[in-house]
Coordinates of C-alpha atoms and ligand atoms in Angstrom, one line a residue:
M791 CA 0.0 0.0 0.0
K792 CA 1.1 3.6 -0.3
T793 CA 0.5 6.6 1.9
F794 CA 0.1 10.2 0.8
S795 CA 2.5 13.0 1.1
L796 CA 2.1 16.1 3.3
K797 CA 1.4 18.1 0.1
E798 CA -1.6 15.9 -0.7
S799 CA -3.0 15.3 2.8
R800 CA -3.4 18.2 5.2
I801 CA -5.0 18.7 8.6
T802 CA -7.8 21.2 8.3
D803 CA -9.2 21.8 11.8
G804 CA -10.2 20.3 15.1
F805 CA -8.1 18.7 17.8
W806 CA -5.1 17.9 15.6
A807 CA -5.1 21.3 13.8
N808 CA -4.6 22.8 17.3
R809 CA -1.8 20.5 18.1
Q810 CA -0.1 21.3 14.8
K811 CA -0.5 25.0 15.5
I812 CA 1.2 24.5 18.9
N813 CA 3.9 22.5 17.2
A814 CA 4.5 25.3 14.7
E815 CA 4.2 28.3 17.1
N816 CA 5.7 26.8 20.3
T817 CA 7.4 23.5 20.0
I818 CA 9.6 23.9 16.9
P819 CA 10.9 27.3 18.0
A820 CA 11.3 26.2 21.6
V821 CA 13.2 23.1 20.7
Y822 CA 15.5 25.2 18.4
N823 CA 16.2 27.7 21.2
R824 CA 17.0 25.0 23.8
F825 CA 19.3 23.3 21.3
K826 CA 20.9 26.5 20.5
E827 CA 21.5 27.4 24.1
T828 CA 23.0 24.0 24.8
G829 CA 25.4 24.3 21.9
R830 CA 23.8 21.7 19.6
F831 CA 23.5 24.0 16.6
D832 CA 26.8 25.7 17.1
A833 CA 28.5 22.3 17.2
L834 CA 27.6 22.0 13.5
K835 CA 30.1 24.7 12.8
C836 CA 32.8 22.1 13.8
E837 CA 35.0 24.5 15.8
K838 CA 36.8 23.2 18.8
K839 CA 35.2 24.3 22.1
E840 CA 36.4 24.0 25.7
T841 CA 33.5 21.7 26.5
P842 CA 33.2 19.1 23.7
S843 CA 29.9 18.4 22.1
H844 CA 28.3 15.0 22.4
V845 CA 28.5 12.1 20.0
F846 CA 24.8 12.1 19.2
W847 CA 24.1 15.9 19.1
D848 CA 23.9 15.8 15.3
S849 CA 20.9 13.6 15.6
D850 CA 19.0 16.2 17.7
A851 CA 19.8 18.9 15.2
A852 CA 18.8 16.6 12.3
K853 CA 15.4 15.7 13.8
W854 CA 14.8 19.4 14.3
L855 CA 15.7 20.1 10.6
E856 CA 13.3 17.3 9.6
S857 CA 10.5 18.9 11.5
A858 CA 11.3 22.3 10.2
A859 CA 11.3 21.0 6.6
Y860 CA 7.8 19.6 7.0
L861 CA 6.6 22.7 8.8
L862 CA 8.0 25.1 6.2
S863 CA 6.2 23.3 3.4
R864 CA 2.9 24.0 5.0
K865 CA 3.6 27.4 6.5
E866 CA 6.4 29.8 5.7
D867 CA 8.2 31.3 8.7
K868 CA 11.2 33.6 8.1
Q869 CA 12.9 32.8 11.4
I870 CA 12.6 29.1 11.1
R871 CA 13.7 29.2 7.5
A872 CA 16.8 31.2 8.5
W873 CA 17.6 28.7 11.3
Y874 CA 17.1 25.9 8.9
D875 CA 19.3 27.4 6.2
E876 CA 22.1 28.2 8.6
A877 CA 22.2 24.7 10.0
V878 CA 22.0 23.0 6.6
E879 CA 24.9 25.3 5.3
D880 CA 27.0 24.4 8.4
I881 CA 26.5 20.7 7.8
C882 CA 27.3 20.9 4.1
K883 CA 30.3 23.2 4.6
N884 CA 31.9 21.0 7.2
Q885 CA 31.4 17.7 5.5
R886 CA 34.9 16.3 5.0
E887 CA 36.3 15.8 1.6
D888 CA 35.9 12.1 1.8
G889 CA 32.2 12.5 2.7
Y890 CA 32.3 11.9 6.5
F891 CA 30.4 14.1 8.9
N892 CA 30.0 14.0 12.6
S893 CA 30.5 17.2 14.5
Y894 CA 31.9 15.4 17.5
F895 CA 34.3 12.9 16.0
Q896 CA 35.8 15.1 13.3
V897 CA 36.6 17.8 15.7
Y898 CA 37.5 15.9 18.9
A899 CA 38.4 12.4 18.0
P900 CA 39.1 11.9 14.3
E901 CA 41.2 8.9 15.1
K902 CA 38.2 7.2 16.6
I903 CA 36.0 7.4 13.6
F904 CA 34.0 4.1 13.2
T905 CA 35.9 2.5 16.1
A906 CA 33.1 2.4 18.7
R907 CA 29.9 0.7 17.8
H908 CA 27.9 2.5 20.4
D909 CA 29.0 6.0 19.6
H910 CA 26.0 6.7 17.4
E911 CA 27.9 7.8 14.2
L912 CA 25.6 5.8 11.9
Y913 CA 22.6 6.7 14.0
C914 CA 23.4 10.4 13.5
A915 CA 24.0 9.8 9.8
G916 CA 20.6 8.2 9.5
H917 CA 18.8 11.1 11.1
L918 CA 20.7 13.5 8.7
F919 CA 19.6 11.3 5.8
E920 CA 15.9 11.5 7.0
A921 CA 16.3 15.3 7.2
A922 CA 17.7 15.3 3.6
V923 CA 14.7 13.3 2.3
A924 CA 12.3 15.8 4.0
G925 CA 14.2 18.8 2.6
K926 CA 14.2 17.5 -0.9
K927 CA 10.6 16.2 -0.9
Y928 CA 9.0 19.2 0.7
L929 CA 11.3 22.2 0.1
N930 CA 12.9 21.0 -3.1
D931 CA 16.2 21.6 -1.3
D932 CA 19.0 19.4 -2.7
R933 CA 21.7 20.5 -0.3
L934 CA 21.4 17.7 2.3
L935 CA 20.6 15.2 -0.3
K936 CA 23.9 15.8 -2.1
F937 CA 25.6 15.7 1.3
S938 CA 23.9 12.4 2.0
E939 CA 24.9 10.9 -1.3
K940 CA 28.5 11.6 -0.6
Y941 CA 28.3 10.4 3.0
V942 CA 26.6 7.1 1.9
D943 CA 29.4 6.5 -0.6
Y944 CA 31.9 6.9 2.2
I945 CA 30.0 4.6 4.6
Y946 CA 29.6 2.1 1.8
E947 CA 33.3 2.1 1.0
R948 CA 34.4 1.7 4.6
F949 CA 31.8 -0.8 5.8
V950 CA 31.1 -2.9 2.7
E951 CA 34.1 -2.6 0.4
K952 CA 37.1 -2.2 2.7
Q953 CA 35.5 -3.5 5.9
D954 CA 38.2 -1.7 7.8
T955 CA 35.8 -0.4 10.6
A956 CA 35.9 -1.8 14.1
F957 CA 32.3 -3.0 13.8
L958 CA 30.0 -4.0 10.9
T959 CA 26.6 -2.9 12.0
P960 CA 25.4 0.1 14.0
G961 CA 25.0 -0.1 17.7
H962 CA 21.9 2.1 17.5
Q963 CA 19.6 1.3 14.6
E964 CA 18.3 4.1 12.4
I965 CA 20.4 4.3 9.3
E966 CA 18.7 1.2 7.9
L967 CA 15.4 2.9 7.7
A968 CA 16.8 6.2 6.5
L969 CA 18.7 4.5 3.7
L970 CA 15.3 3.0 2.5
K971 CA 13.8 6.5 2.6
L972 CA 16.7 7.6 0.4
Y973 CA 16.1 4.6 -1.9
E974 CA 12.4 5.4 -2.2
L975 CA 13.1 9.0 -3.0
T976 CA 15.9 8.5 -5.6
G977 CA 15.4 4.9 -6.8
K978 CA 19.2 4.3 -6.3
E979 CA 19.9 0.6 -5.6
K980 CA 23.0 1.4 -3.5
Y981 CA 20.9 2.8 -0.7
K982 CA 18.7 -0.4 -0.5
E983 CA 21.8 -2.6 -0.8
L984 CA 23.5 -0.8 2.1
S985 CA 20.4 -1.0 4.2
S986 CA 20.0 -4.7 3.5
Y987 CA 23.7 -5.2 4.4
F988 CA 23.3 -3.6 7.8
L989 CA 20.1 -5.6 8.4
E990 CA 21.3 -9.0 7.4
K991 CA 24.8 -8.6 8.9
R992 CA 23.4 -7.9 12.3
A993 CA 24.2 -11.0 14.5
N994 CA 26.1 -12.6 11.7
N995 CA 29.6 -11.2 12.3
E996 CA 32.2 -11.6 14.9
K997 CA 33.2 -8.0 15.1
D998 CA 29.8 -7.0 16.4
L999 CA 29.3 -10.1 18.6
N1000 CA 32.5 -9.3 20.5
D1001 CA 31.1 -6.0 21.4
D1002 CA 31.5 -4.8 25.0
I1003 CA 27.9 -3.6 25.3
L1004 CA 26.8 -6.9 26.5
E1005 CA 29.0 -6.6 29.5
R1006 CA 28.0 -3.0 30.1
W1007 CA 24.4 -3.9 30.4
G1008 CA 24.8 -7.0 32.5
G1009 CA 24.7 -9.5 29.6
I1010 CA 21.6 -8.1 28.0
D1011 CA 21.6 -7.8 24.3
I1012 CA 20.1 -4.4 24.1
T1013 CA 21.1 -3.8 20.4
L1014 CA 19.4 -6.9 19.2
T1015 CA 22.7 -8.3 17.9
G1016 CA 22.6 -11.8 19.3
T1017 CA 19.9 -13.2 17.0
P1018 CA 19.8 -12.7 13.2
I1019 CA 16.8 -10.6 12.2
R1020 CA 15.0 -13.4 10.5
K1021 CA 15.1 -15.6 13.5
Q1022 CA 13.7 -13.1 15.9
T1023 CA 10.4 -14.1 17.5
E1024 CA 10.2 -11.9 20.6
A1025 CA 10.7 -8.2 21.0
F1026 CA 13.7 -7.6 23.2
G1027 CA 16.5 -5.2 23.8
H1028 CA 16.4 -1.4 23.8
A1029 CA 12.8 -0.3 22.8
V1030 CA 13.7 2.6 20.5
R1031 CA 16.5 0.6 18.7
A1032 CA 14.0 -2.3 18.3
M1033 CA 11.4 -0.1 16.8
Y1034 CA 13.8 1.5 14.3
L1035 CA 15.0 -2.0 13.3
Y1036 CA 11.5 -3.3 12.8
I1037 CA 10.5 -0.3 10.8
A1038 CA 13.4 -0.9 8.4
M1039 CA 12.5 -4.6 8.2
A1040 CA 8.9 -3.9 7.4
D1041 CA 9.9 -1.4 4.7
M1042 CA 12.4 -3.8 3.3
A1043 CA 9.7 -6.5 3.2
R1044 CA 7.3 -4.2 1.4
I1045 CA 9.9 -2.9 -1.1
T1046 CA 11.3 -6.3 -2.0
G1047 CA 8.2 -8.4 -1.5
D1048 CA 10.2 -10.6 1.0
E1049 CA 7.5 -12.8 2.5
E1050 CA 9.8 -14.3 5.2
L1051 CA 10.7 -10.9 6.4
R1052 CA 7.0 -9.8 6.4
K1053 CA 6.2 -12.8 8.7
V1054 CA 9.0 -11.8 11.1
T1055 CA 7.7 -8.3 11.4
E1056 CA 4.2 -9.5 12.0
R1057 CA 5.4 -11.8 14.7
L1058 CA 7.4 -9.1 16.4
F1059 CA 4.5 -6.7 16.2
E1060 CA 2.4 -9.3 18.0
S1061 CA 5.1 -9.7 20.6
V1062 CA 5.2 -6.0 21.3
T1063 CA 1.5 -5.3 21.3
E1064 CA 0.1 -8.4 22.9
N1065 CA 2.8 -9.0 25.6
K1066 CA 4.9 -5.9 26.2
M1067 CA 2.9 -2.7 25.6
Y1068 CA 1.3 -0.5 28.2
I1069 CA -2.4 0.5 27.8
T1070 CA -1.1 3.9 26.6
G1071 CA 1.0 2.3 23.8
G1072 CA 4.1 3.0 25.8
I1073 CA 6.8 0.4 25.5
G1074 CA 10.0 -0.4 27.3
S1075 CA 9.2 -1.5 30.9
T1076 CA 12.5 -0.6 32.6
N1077 CA 15.0 2.2 32.8
H1078 CA 17.7 -0.4 32.9
A1079 CA 19.0 -0.2 29.3
E1080 CA 15.6 1.4 28.4
R1081 CA 14.4 -1.9 27.2
F1082 CA 11.7 -4.5 26.9
T1083 CA 11.7 -7.1 29.6
V1084 CA 9.6 -10.3 29.8
P1085 CA 6.0 -10.7 28.6
Y1086 CA 3.4 -9.1 30.8
H1087 CA 6.0 -7.3 32.9
L1088 CA 4.4 -3.8 32.9
P1089 CA 5.1 -2.1 36.2
N1090 CA 3.2 1.2 36.6
E1091 CA 5.2 3.4 38.9
T1092 CA 8.6 2.5 37.5
S1093 CA 7.4 2.3 33.9
Y1094 CA 10.0 3.6 31.4
A1095 CA 7.9 4.0 28.2
E1096 CA 10.2 6.5 26.6
T1097 CA 8.5 9.1 24.3
C1098 CA 10.8 8.1 21.4
A1099 CA 9.8 4.5 21.8
A1100 CA 6.1 5.5 21.5
V1101 CA 6.9 7.5 18.4
G1102 CA 8.8 4.6 17.1
L1103 CA 5.9 2.3 17.7
A1104 CA 3.6 4.6 15.8
F1105 CA 6.0 4.6 12.8
F1106 CA 6.2 0.8 13.0
C1107 CA 2.3 0.6 12.9
D1108 CA 2.3 2.9 9.9
R1109 CA 4.9 0.7 8.1
M1110 CA 2.9 -2.5 9.0
Q1111 CA -0.3 -1.0 7.7
K1112 CA 1.5 -0.1 4.5
L1113 CA 2.8 -3.6 4.2
T1114 CA -0.4 -5.5 5.0
G1115 CA -3.3 -3.1 4.8
E1116 CA -4.7 -4.6 8.0
A1117 CA -6.8 -2.6 10.4
K1118 CA -5.1 -3.8 13.6
Y1119 CA -2.1 -1.7 12.9
G1120 CA -4.4 1.4 12.7
H1121 CA -5.8 0.4 16.1
V1122 CA -2.4 0.4 17.8
F1123 CA -1.4 3.6 16.0
E1124 CA -4.5 5.3 17.4
R1125 CA -3.8 4.0 20.9
V1126 CA -0.2 5.3 21.0
L1127 CA -1.2 8.6 19.2
Y1128 CA -3.7 9.7 21.8
N1129 CA -1.9 8.4 24.8
G1130 CA 1.8 7.4 24.9
I1131 CA 2.9 10.0 22.4
L1132 CA 0.8 13.0 23.4
S1133 CA 1.7 12.4 27.1
G1134 CA 5.3 13.1 26.1
I1135 CA 4.6 16.8 25.4
S1136 CA 3.0 19.4 27.6
L1137 CA -0.2 21.1 26.5
D1138 CA 1.7 24.3 25.6
G1139 CA 4.1 22.2 23.6
E1140 CA 7.3 23.5 25.2
S1141 CA 8.2 20.8 27.7
F1142 CA 8.6 17.1 27.5
F1143 CA 8.6 13.8 29.2
Y1144 CA 11.4 11.4 28.4
V1145 CA 10.0 8.8 30.7
N1146 CA 6.2 8.4 30.8
H1147 CA 5.0 7.0 34.1
M1148 CA 1.8 5.1 34.5
E1149 CA 1.3 6.1 38.1
F1150 CA 2.8 8.6 40.5
Q1151 CA 2.6 9.1 44.2
T1152 CA 3.9 12.4 45.4
S1153 CA 4.2 11.3 49.0
C1154 CA 6.9 8.9 48.1
D1155 CA 9.8 11.0 46.7
L1156 CA 12.4 8.2 46.8
L1157 CA 12.0 7.3 43.2
L1158 CA 12.5 11.0 42.4
K1159 CA 15.6 11.2 44.5
D1160 CA 17.3 8.2 43.0
G1161 CA 16.4 9.5 39.5
R1162 CA 14.0 6.7 38.6
A1163 CA 11.0 9.0 38.3
N1164 CA 10.3 12.5 37.1
P1165 CA 6.8 13.8 37.0
N1166 CA 7.9 17.2 35.7
R1167 CA 8.1 17.7 32.0
Q1168 CA 11.4 19.4 31.1
K1169 CA 12.3 21.8 28.3
V1170 CA 15.5 20.0 27.3
F1171 CA 17.4 16.9 28.5
N1172 CA 21.0 16.0 28.4
T1173 CA 19.9 13.2 26.1
S1174 CA 17.2 15.2 24.3
C1175 CA 16.1 12.7 21.6
C1176 CA 12.4 12.9 22.5
P1177 CA 11.4 16.6 21.9
P1178 CA 12.4 16.8 18.2
N1179 CA 11.1 13.2 17.7
I1180 CA 7.6 14.2 18.8
S1181 CA 7.6 17.5 16.8
R1182 CA 8.7 15.7 13.6
F1183 CA 6.0 13.1 14.3
I1184 CA 3.2 15.7 14.7
E1185 CA 4.2 17.3 11.4
Q1186 CA 4.0 14.0 9.6
L1187 CA 0.6 13.1 11.0
P1188 CA -1.4 13.8 7.8
S1189 CA 0.5 11.1 6.0
F1190 CA -0.8 8.5 8.5
I1191 CA -4.5 9.1 7.8
W1192 CA -5.0 7.3 4.5
Y1193 CA -3.6 4.2 2.9
A1194 CA -4.2 3.2 -0.7
D1195 CA -3.6 0.5 -3.3
E1196 CA -4.1 2.5 -6.5
E1197 CA -3.7 -0.6 -8.7
K1198 CA -6.6 -2.3 -6.9
N1199 CA -8.5 0.9 -6.6
E1200 CA -8.6 0.5 -2.8
L1201 CA -8.6 3.4 -0.3
I1202 CA -8.4 3.0 3.4
L1203 CA -9.2 5.6 6.0
S1204 CA -7.3 4.7 9.1
Q1205 CA -7.2 7.7 11.4
Y1206 CA -10.2 10.0 11.9
I1207 CA -8.5 13.4 11.8
S1208 CA -10.2 16.4 10.2
S1209 CA -8.3 16.9 7.0
S1210 CA -8.3 17.1 3.2
L1211 CA -6.7 14.9 0.6
S1212 CA -6.1 15.8 -3.0
N1213 CA -4.2 14.1 -5.7
D1214 CA -4.7 12.3 -9.1
F1215 CA -6.2 9.3 -7.4
V1216 CA -9.0 10.9 -5.3
D1217 CA -10.1 14.0 -3.5
A1218 CA -11.5 13.6 0.0
S1219 CA -12.3 15.4 3.2
I1220 CA -12.9 14.3 6.7
T1221 CA -14.7 16.1 9.4
S1222 CA -14.1 14.4 12.7
S1223 CA -14.9 15.2 16.3
F1224 CA -12.3 12.7 17.7
P1225 CA -11.4 12.6 20.5
Q1226 CA -14.5 14.3 21.9
S1227 CA -17.0 12.1 20.2
G1228 CA -17.0 9.2 17.6
K1229 CA -18.8 11.2 14.9
V1230 CA -17.1 11.3 11.6
C1231 CA -18.2 12.4 8.1
V1232 CA -16.2 11.6 5.0
K1233 CA -16.6 12.8 1.4
V1234 CA -14.7 11.1 -1.4
N1235 CA -14.5 11.9 -5.1
S1236 CA -13.0 8.9 -6.8
K1237 CA -12.7 10.8 -10.1
G1238 CA -14.9 8.4 -12.1
K1239 CA -13.2 5.2 -10.8
N1240 CA -15.0 2.4 -9.1
I1241 CA -13.2 2.0 -5.8
T1242 CA -13.4 0.1 -2.6
L1243 CA -13.5 2.6 0.3
K1244 CA -12.7 1.2 3.7
L1245 CA -13.2 3.0 7.0
R1246 CA -11.4 1.5 10.0
I1247 CA -13.7 0.5 12.8
P1248 CA -11.9 1.5 16.0
H1249 CA -11.1 -1.3 18.3
W1250 CA -13.1 0.3 21.1
C1251 CA -16.3 0.5 19.1
D1252 CA -18.6 -2.4 19.7
K1253 CA -21.4 -1.2 17.5
K1254 CA -22.6 -3.7 14.9
F1255 CA -22.5 -2.6 11.2
E1256 CA -23.9 -4.5 8.3
N1257 CA -21.0 -3.6 6.0
A1258 CA -18.2 -4.6 8.4
K1259 CA -15.4 -6.8 7.2
D1260 CA -12.0 -7.5 8.7
G1261 CA -12.1 -4.4 10.9
Y1262 CA -13.3 -2.1 8.2
L1263 CA -16.6 -0.6 7.0
V1264 CA -16.6 -1.4 3.3
Y1265 CA -18.2 0.8 0.6
E1266 CA -17.9 0.0 -3.1
G1267 CA -18.7 2.3 -6.0
V1268 CA -17.9 5.5 -7.9
F1269 CA -17.9 8.3 -5.3
N1270 CA -18.8 11.8 -6.4
G1271 CA -18.4 13.6 -3.1
E1272 CA -21.5 12.3 -1.3
E1273 CA -21.2 12.4 2.5
I1274 CA -20.8 9.2 4.5
C1275 CA -21.4 9.9 8.2
V1276 CA -20.7 7.3 10.9
D1277 CA -21.0 7.5 14.7
F1278 CA -18.5 5.1 16.3
D1279 CA -20.2 5.6 19.6
M1280 CA -17.4 6.8 21.8
R1281 CA -18.3 6.1 25.4
V1282 CA -16.7 5.6 28.8
R1283 CA -15.7 1.9 29.3
R1284 CA -13.8 -0.1 31.8
T1285 CA -10.7 -1.8 30.3
F1286 CA -9.1 -4.8 31.9
A1287 CA -5.6 -6.1 31.5
N1288 CA -4.7 -9.7 30.6
A1289 CA -4.6 -11.8 33.8
H1290 CA -0.9 -12.5 33.3
A1291 CA -0.1 -8.8 33.5
W1292 CA 0.7 -9.1 37.3
E1293 CA 0.6 -5.5 38.2
N1294 CA -2.9 -4.8 36.8
T1295 CA -4.6 -8.1 37.3
G1296 CA -8.0 -7.6 38.9
K1297 CA -7.8 -3.8 38.3
T1298 CA -9.5 -1.7 35.7
A1299 CA -8.5 1.3 33.7
V1300 CA -11.1 3.7 32.4
T1301 CA -11.1 4.7 28.7
Y1302 CA -13.2 7.0 26.5
G1303 CA -12.9 5.9 22.9
P1304 CA -9.2 6.0 22.2
I1305 CA -8.4 8.0 25.3
V1306 CA -7.0 6.4 28.4
L1307 CA -8.2 8.4 31.4
C1308 CA -6.3 9.0 34.6
A1309 CA -7.2 10.6 37.9
E1310 CA -5.0 13.3 39.3
G1311 CA -4.8 14.1 43.0
Q1312 CA -5.7 17.7 42.6
D1313 CA -9.1 16.9 41.1
N1314 CA -9.9 14.5 43.8
D1315 CA -9.9 15.2 47.5
V1316 CA -9.1 11.6 48.4
N1317 CA -6.1 9.3 48.4
L1318 CA -6.3 7.7 44.9
G1319 CA -5.2 4.4 46.3
R1320 CA -8.6 4.1 48.1
I1321 CA -10.6 4.4 44.9
A1322 CA -12.7 1.6 43.4
I1323 CA -14.3 2.3 40.1
G1324 CA -18.0 1.8 39.8
C1325 CA -20.3 1.2 36.8
T1326 CA -19.2 3.5 34.0
K1327 CA -22.6 3.5 32.3
D1328 CA -23.5 6.6 34.3
A1329 CA -20.2 8.4 33.7
V1330 CA -20.6 12.0 32.7
V1331 CA -18.4 13.3 29.8
E1332 CA -17.9 17.1 29.7
K1333 CA -16.5 18.3 26.4
T1334 CA -14.2 21.2 26.9
D1335 CA -12.9 24.0 24.7
D1336 CA -9.4 23.8 26.2
D1337 CA -6.6 21.4 25.3
F1338 CA -7.9 18.7 27.7
A1339 CA -10.7 18.0 25.1
I1340 CA -12.8 16.2 27.8
R1341 CA -13.2 15.8 31.5
V1342 CA -15.1 12.9 32.9
T1343 CA -16.9 12.1 36.2
I1344 CA -17.1 8.5 37.0
P1345 CA -19.3 6.8 39.6
A1346 CA -16.8 5.3 42.1
Y1347 CA -16.3 4.3 45.7
T1348 CA -13.8 5.1 48.4
I1349 CA -12.6 2.1 50.3
K1350 CA -13.0 2.8 54.0
N1351 CA -9.7 3.1 55.8
A1352 CA -8.9 0.4 58.3
K1353 CA -7.2 1.2 61.6
S1354 CA -4.2 -1.0 61.1
L1355 CA -2.1 -1.7 58.1
Y1356 CA -3.5 -5.2 57.7
T1357 CA -6.9 -6.4 58.7
F1358 CA -9.3 -9.4 58.5
D1359 CA -12.2 -7.1 57.8
S1360 CA -13.4 -7.0 54.2
P1361 CA -13.3 -3.6 52.5
E1362 CA -16.3 -1.3 53.1
Y1363 CA -17.2 1.0 50.3
E1364 CA -18.7 4.5 50.3
E1365 CA -20.0 6.2 47.2
H1366 CA -17.8 8.8 45.6
S1367 CA -17.5 10.6 42.2
L1368 CA -14.1 10.3 40.6
R1369 CA -12.9 13.1 38.4
M1370 CA -10.8 11.9 35.5
V1371 CA -8.9 13.6 32.7
P1372 CA -7.1 12.2 29.6
Y1373 CA -3.8 10.6 30.6
F1374 CA -2.0 12.7 28.1
T1375 CA -2.8 15.9 30.1
W1376 CA -1.4 14.7 33.4
S1377 CA 1.1 16.9 35.2
N1378 CA 0.2 20.0 33.3
R1379 CA -1.2 21.7 36.4
G1380 CA 1.7 21.0 38.7
V1381 CA 3.0 17.7 40.0
N1382 CA 0.4 15.6 41.8
D1383 CA -0.7 12.0 42.3
M1384 CA -1.7 10.2 39.2
R1385 CA -3.3 6.8 38.6
I1386 CA -4.6 4.9 35.6
W1387 CA -5.4 1.5 37.2
F1388 CA -7.9 1.0 40.0
S1389 CA -9.7 -1.7 41.8
F1390 CA -13.3 -1.9 40.9
K1391 CA -16.6 -2.9 42.3
R1392 CA -19.1 -4.9 40.2
Ligands
LIG1211 O1 20.8 6.8 22.2 C1 20.1 7.7 21.5 C2 18.7 7.9 22.1 O2 18.9 8.3 23.4 C3 17.9 6.6 22.2 O3 17.2 6.3 21.1 C4 17.1 6.9 23.4 O4 16.5 5.7 24.0 C5 18.0 7.6 24.3 O5 18.8 6.7 25.0
LIG1212 ZN1 13.9 9.8 23.3

């Protein structure tokens, strides 16, 4: 299947138009300013400073450049254009004659180039290549593309032809997927070949297997190097690295029609989403190596769920939907979009979570003190991968709405976001009230063609439709812009975890359509640990004009406090109303207690 470009698909209004406005007006300038203050952009000038830059700073700048390219194609902004141009010029000017570029290594440690597998050189290169593709596609700017071409030649020569590097595959995946983007833009086989080389060599060469990272992380294979990609059956290792790897595998399977690889990606997707994913779509259960652990290990208070991993999962869903056309990938995309990704950014768009907790008790500040928890969004981090990742994601959102197989005349609407689509194949518009209600209207003009139009039935919708098939509402015909309106019946529901998921067995979360709700201490004059959720049929949903979108009041109970810590008395319940807000909004009004999972009373 194909997706549509940001020139063809554009967000028009509603919830996501507001988030894109915040991204343009607040996030992208704020991330630039924080990166400028911390030296990330000046580092691109490649002048020696007293305090050296960092091995992966180029990736931060590159992700910002990628967001800026998308943004500038939809909205001119002189300041952002000037920042963009300066950074692009610095990168191109300081590329070495032989094609290499890394603002840390070429200035501070040229003798160490390609000697340390975990020092992110190929990861940074990959992000620069993604920025190059965005610049060419959306601004018709060749500069970074030419830079990339020269850089790829150098990498190819060192890694494939001469094999004189200390390692053969990158410690942090990213370049594999970026090379495929370059391939799809230019059609040059060399990019695909190099991507395939890095994918298939992983776990198949001594140089990488002797890596010291295993030792550093207590024997844990965080880079997914121990098992060749085609033999992988379970998601393991560092969650972001895993996502970037799986994305490249899915793209490679689609581009080459490799059935074996497709099956592996399907299997890995199941492993992530059926065994190792939080209800928010967050992934990576522990801060120890930022990684996946064992199936159903999903601790709430010490969850890691890095924002980049959530963004990575959304990209993986997109690639799987492109590969297979199946609705289930749209379901997970929607889950992570409205929860695990959005929670990573404040409502004003200027501060960010790196780690996304599923629960927080302010009275216990020990986790805070030993650095395992942080309920405050920050403007920038030492490792600041998440802020520009979320902003480049929000800019790309219009390209995840529709999927099409033009040869089969099939058009899939996956995400209900108010937007317009216009190209040679079809013209279409969507009016959606997500996430405030499940009402959606779609108009399609199929330009005289008989097409199959499929609307994804969200996983939380249990309404019965006559034309439902394989998770889609299916319509056939020539469409001349007539309106199709559907109400997916968004309502408050209790959601339960699989009984193997220790921490949440016997508890319930409360959801409203795609939104996971949470209770915050400041809205509820009671210790949240005492709450038992009641019947959600009588829940009251208040639609708000602010960035919260909704606030919900749920019939609940407080469990009566016993005198001692342990008691033989069964709990006694008193009626109570619990105020809940979308999880993505938590900690926007100061730090306070937060909970998603509660006990419940039948
Ligand atoms: O190592 C680069 C990025 O920093 C990773 O993708 C994130 O998990 C964070 O560790
Ligand atoms: Zn990150």
